[in-house]
Amino acid sequence: MTTSISAVNAGSSSVSEMVVKKSTLSDSTKAQLEALGITATDGMTESEAQAKIAAAKQEQNAQNQGGEEQGNSSESEMLAEAKSLAASVGVSVSSDADLTEILDDIGAELEVMLEDAEGNPGILSTLSSYLSQLTSLDERYESLQNSLSGMYAAMEMVSTNNKIALGLS
């Protein structure tokens, strides 16, 4: 019986050595992964974990910024709003125009309308409303572009880390 007990002890100590070898992440990295809801996988390197942490933080920042704006609108929703505003202002929009072109055209038309409305204060409140809508759309579009840019940068970083981890670069 003593032979089987020592064999079990030897087996359990080799299992604990394997667990120690598989987990190469620092305690702070593990804590950051857990805080972000990411599970640490066996064999995950410190650089892979840091890349996942950075990508998750970037995604959270993008969601927080989008949530503060107007419910994280998509570009197609903003395009529809811009076309509606253009119709209200009297700007004709081609079907293939992009959002920046539409916003620029609306801005130019509002400038012309403001110059014409100098003697008519009744129109100024309507123009002010159009201008605030235009400003809101412009700011939301810029925020969306910044979020996309950040996401692409995080994806590029993860890609680079994967290439390095696999020895491809």
mmCIF file of C-alpha atoms in Angstrom:
data_model
loop_
_atom_site.group_PDB
_atom_site.id
_atom_site.type_symbol
_atom_site.label_atom_id
_atom_site.label_comp_id
_atom_site.label_asym_id
_atom_site.label_seq_id
_atom_site.Cartn_x
_atom_site.Cartn_y
_atom_site.Cartn_z
ATOM 1 C CA MET A 1 0.000 0.000 0.000
ATOM 2 C CA THR A 2 2.829 2.441 0.622
ATOM 3 C CA THR A 3 3.844 2.177 -3.018
ATOM 4 C CA SER A 4 0.469 3.405 -4.245
ATOM 5 C CA ILE A 5 0.397 6.315 -1.759
ATOM 6 C CA SER A 6 3.827 7.575 -2.812
ATOM 7 C CA ALA A 7 2.803 7.205 -6.466
ATOM 8 C CA VAL A 8 -0.264 9.353 -5.797
ATOM 9 C CA ASN A 9 1.876 11.965 -4.017
ATOM 10 C CA ALA A 10 4.319 12.022 -6.924
ATOM 11 C CA GLY A 11 1.448 12.388 -9.379
ATOM 12 C CA SER A 12 -0.150 15.250 -7.480
ATOM 13 C CA SER A 13 3.137 17.137 -7.166
ATOM 14 C CA SER A 14 3.768 16.825 -10.912
ATOM 15 C CA VAL A 15 0.258 18.126 -11.591
ATOM 16 C CA SER A 16 0.869 21.177 -9.406
ATOM 17 C CA GLU A 17 4.163 21.811 -11.230
ATOM 18 C CA MET A 18 2.300 21.719 -14.549
ATOM 19 C CA VAL A 19 -0.232 24.259 -13.282
ATOM 20 C CA VAL A 20 2.557 26.570 -12.186
ATOM 21 C CA LYS A 21 4.302 26.250 -15.560
ATOM 22 C CA LYS A 22 1.125 26.941 -17.569
ATOM 23 C CA SER A 23 0.268 30.122 -15.671
ATOM 24 C CA THR A 24 2.959 32.640 -16.606
ATOM 25 C CA LEU A 25 0.871 35.754 -15.966
ATOM 26 C CA SER A 26 1.657 38.153 -13.163
ATOM 27 C CA ASP A 27 -0.878 38.604 -10.388
ATOM 28 C CA SER A 28 -1.655 42.173 -11.477
ATOM 29 C CA THR A 29 -2.319 41.034 -15.045
ATOM 30 C CA LYS A 30 -4.602 38.267 -13.806
ATOM 31 C CA ALA A 31 -6.475 40.787 -11.664
ATOM 32 C CA GLN A 32 -6.886 43.148 -14.639
ATOM 33 C CA LEU A 33 -8.163 40.307 -16.816
ATOM 34 C CA GLU A 34 -10.682 39.270 -14.172
ATOM 35 C CA ALA A 35 -11.821 42.871 -13.666
ATOM 36 C CA LEU A 36 -12.540 43.159 -17.388
ATOM 37 C CA GLY A 37 -14.328 39.800 -17.491
ATOM 38 C CA ILE A 38 -11.664 38.063 -19.577
ATOM 39 C CA THR A 39 -10.708 34.529 -18.619
ATOM 40 C CA ALA A 40 -7.018 33.745 -18.569
ATOM 41 C CA THR A 41 -6.333 30.700 -20.735
ATOM 42 C CA ASP A 42 -3.592 28.145 -20.226
ATOM 43 C CA GLY A 43 -0.391 29.117 -21.954
ATOM 44 C CA MET A 44 -1.404 32.775 -22.353
ATOM 45 C CA THR A 45 1.681 34.950 -22.378
ATOM 46 C CA GLU A 46 2.005 38.275 -20.615
ATOM 47 C CA SER A 47 2.046 40.185 -23.931
ATOM 48 C CA GLU A 48 -1.094 38.420 -25.172
ATOM 49 C CA ALA A 49 -2.851 39.222 -21.914
ATOM 50 C CA GLN A 50 -1.764 42.877 -22.079
ATOM 51 C CA ALA A 51 -3.040 43.080 -25.670
ATOM 52 C CA LYS A 52 -6.416 41.699 -24.608
ATOM 53 C CA ILE A 53 -6.549 44.143 -21.707
ATOM 54 C CA ALA A 54 -5.738 47.088 -23.987
ATOM 55 C CA ALA A 55 -8.349 46.028 -26.544
ATOM 56 C CA ALA A 56 -11.009 45.584 -23.847
ATOM 57 C CA LYS A 57 -10.233 48.983 -22.312
ATOM 58 C CA GLN A 58 -10.366 50.629 -25.746
ATOM 59 C CA GLU A 59 -13.730 49.001 -26.416
ATOM 60 C CA GLN A 60 -15.062 50.162 -23.037
ATOM 61 C CA ASN A 61 -13.898 53.726 -23.751
ATOM 62 C CA ALA A 62 -15.579 53.660 -27.137
ATOM 63 C CA GLN A 63 -18.816 52.388 -25.611
ATOM 64 C CA ASN A 64 -18.702 54.989 -22.838
ATOM 65 C CA GLN A 65 -18.133 57.839 -25.278
ATOM 66 C CA GLY A 66 -20.846 56.581 -27.617
ATOM 67 C CA GLY A 67 -23.292 56.124 -24.750
ATOM 68 C CA GLU A 68 -22.759 59.703 -23.614
ATOM 69 C CA GLU A 69 -23.543 60.977 -27.068
ATOM 70 C CA GLN A 70 -26.821 59.845 -28.613
ATOM 71 C CA GLY A 71 -27.075 56.137 -27.949
ATOM 72 C CA ASN A 72 -24.052 55.213 -30.057
ATOM 73 C CA SER A 73 -25.593 55.983 -33.455
ATOM 74 C CA SER A 74 -24.337 54.203 -36.509
ATOM 75 C CA GLU A 75 -23.151 56.045 -39.566
ATOM 76 C CA SER A 76 -26.239 54.990 -41.530
ATOM 77 C CA GLU A 77 -28.534 56.446 -38.842
ATOM 78 C CA MET A 78 -26.584 59.692 -38.895
ATOM 79 C CA LEU A 79 -26.744 59.733 -42.704
ATOM 80 C CA ALA A 80 -30.537 59.440 -42.549
ATOM 81 C CA GLU A 81 -30.688 62.284 -40.005
ATOM 82 C CA ALA A 82 -28.420 64.434 -42.182
ATOM 83 C CA LYS A 83 -30.594 63.817 -45.254
ATOM 84 C CA SER A 84 -33.673 64.762 -43.250
ATOM 85 C CA LEU A 85 -31.999 67.960 -42.045
ATOM 86 C CA ALA A 86 -30.870 68.713 -45.597
ATOM 87 C CA ALA A 87 -34.452 68.380 -46.803
ATOM 88 C CA SER A 88 -35.623 70.728 -44.033
ATOM 89 C CA VAL A 89 -32.984 73.305 -44.954
ATOM 90 C CA GLY A 90 -33.660 72.929 -48.687
ATOM 91 C CA VAL A 91 -30.395 71.297 -49.753
ATOM 92 C CA SER A 92 -30.630 68.680 -52.486
ATOM 93 C CA VAL A 93 -28.612 65.557 -51.733
ATOM 94 C CA SER A 94 -27.476 62.928 -54.213
ATOM 95 C CA SER A 95 -28.110 59.326 -53.258
ATOM 96 C CA ASP A 96 -24.393 58.488 -53.203
ATOM 97 C CA ALA A 97 -23.265 61.522 -51.153
ATOM 98 C CA ASP A 98 -21.367 60.703 -47.990
ATOM 99 C CA LEU A 99 -22.076 62.210 -44.594
ATOM 100 C CA THR A 100 -19.265 64.774 -44.639
ATOM 101 C CA GLU A 101 -20.410 66.155 -48.002
ATOM 102 C CA ILE A 102 -23.985 66.479 -46.762
ATOM 103 C CA LEU A 103 -22.906 68.195 -43.540
ATOM 104 C CA ASP A 104 -20.693 70.618 -45.505
ATOM 105 C CA ASP A 105 -23.542 71.433 -47.910
ATOM 106 C CA ILE A 106 -25.955 72.052 -45.034
ATOM 107 C CA GLY A 107 -23.410 74.312 -43.325
ATOM 108 C CA ALA A 108 -22.907 76.347 -46.503
ATOM 109 C CA GLU A 109 -26.660 76.715 -47.015
ATOM 110 C CA LEU A 110 -27.165 77.785 -43.396
ATOM 111 C CA GLU A 111 -24.523 80.506 -43.844
ATOM 112 C CA VAL A 112 -26.373 81.835 -46.890
ATOM 113 C CA MET A 113 -29.677 81.685 -45.012
ATOM 114 C CA LEU A 114 -28.179 83.540 -42.035
ATOM 115 C CA GLU A 115 -26.958 86.349 -44.298
ATOM 116 C CA ASP A 116 -30.398 86.617 -45.893
ATOM 117 C CA ALA A 117 -32.175 86.564 -42.499
ATOM 118 C CA GLU A 118 -30.429 89.596 -41.017
ATOM 119 C CA GLY A 119 -33.567 91.706 -41.274
ATOM 120 C CA ASN A 120 -35.990 88.933 -40.238
ATOM 121 C CA PRO A 121 -35.625 87.876 -36.580
ATOM 122 C CA GLY A 122 -38.466 85.354 -36.864
ATOM 123 C CA ILE A 123 -36.368 83.083 -39.071
ATOM 124 C CA LEU A 124 -33.344 83.238 -36.768
ATOM 125 C CA SER A 125 -34.853 80.830 -34.218
ATOM 126 C CA THR A 126 -35.492 78.260 -36.957
ATOM 127 C CA LEU A 127 -31.969 78.705 -38.287
ATOM 128 C CA SER A 128 -30.596 78.346 -34.757
ATOM 129 C CA SER A 129 -32.427 75.033 -34.433
ATOM 130 C CA TYR A 130 -30.992 73.827 -37.755
ATOM 131 C CA LEU A 131 -27.521 74.926 -36.690
ATOM 132 C CA SER A 132 -27.740 73.035 -33.384
ATOM 133 C CA GLN A 133 -28.866 69.891 -35.224
ATOM 134 C CA LEU A 134 -25.962 70.268 -37.647
ATOM 135 C CA THR A 135 -23.488 70.761 -34.803
ATOM 136 C CA SER A 136 -24.836 67.705 -32.981
ATOM 137 C CA LEU A 137 -24.547 65.535 -36.088
ATOM 138 C CA ASP A 138 -21.042 66.782 -36.774
ATOM 139 C CA GLU A 139 -19.868 66.056 -33.216
ATOM 140 C CA ARG A 140 -21.451 62.595 -33.168
ATOM 141 C CA TYR A 141 -19.868 61.738 -36.524
ATOM 142 C CA GLU A 142 -16.456 62.878 -35.312
ATOM 143 C CA SER A 143 -16.872 60.784 -32.149
ATOM 144 C CA LEU A 144 -17.831 57.747 -34.242
ATOM 145 C CA GLN A 145 -14.775 58.202 -36.451
ATOM 146 C CA ASN A 146 -12.515 58.484 -33.394
ATOM 147 C CA SER A 147 -14.022 55.322 -31.913
ATOM 148 C CA LEU A 148 -13.510 53.423 -35.139
ATOM 149 C CA SER A 149 -9.949 54.656 -35.385
ATOM 150 C CA GLY A 150 -9.245 53.484 -31.831
ATOM 151 C CA MET A 151 -10.807 50.101 -32.520
ATOM 152 C CA TYR A 152 -8.708 49.616 -35.654
ATOM 153 C CA ALA A 153 -5.565 50.571 -33.730
ATOM 154 C CA ALA A 154 -6.380 48.020 -31.020
ATOM 155 C CA MET A 155 -7.018 45.347 -33.650
ATOM 156 C CA GLU A 156 -3.693 46.159 -35.313
ATOM 157 C CA MET A 157 -1.922 45.845 -31.958
ATOM 158 C CA VAL A 158 -3.509 42.454 -31.290
ATOM 159 C CA SER A 159 -2.545 41.339 -34.794
ATOM 160 C CA THR A 160 1.054 42.418 -34.265
ATOM 161 C CA ASN A 161 1.210 40.661 -30.895
ATOM 162 C CA ASN A 162 -0.173 37.476 -32.453
ATOM 163 C CA LYS A 163 2.452 37.629 -35.217
ATOM 164 C CA ILE A 164 5.212 38.072 -32.638
ATOM 165 C CA ALA A 165 3.837 35.252 -30.474
ATOM 166 C CA LEU A 166 3.753 32.935 -33.487
ATOM 167 C CA GLY A 167 7.189 34.017 -34.682
ATOM 168 C CA LEU A 168 5.860 35.386 -37.980
ATOM 169 C CA SER A 169 7.532 38.777 -37.896
#
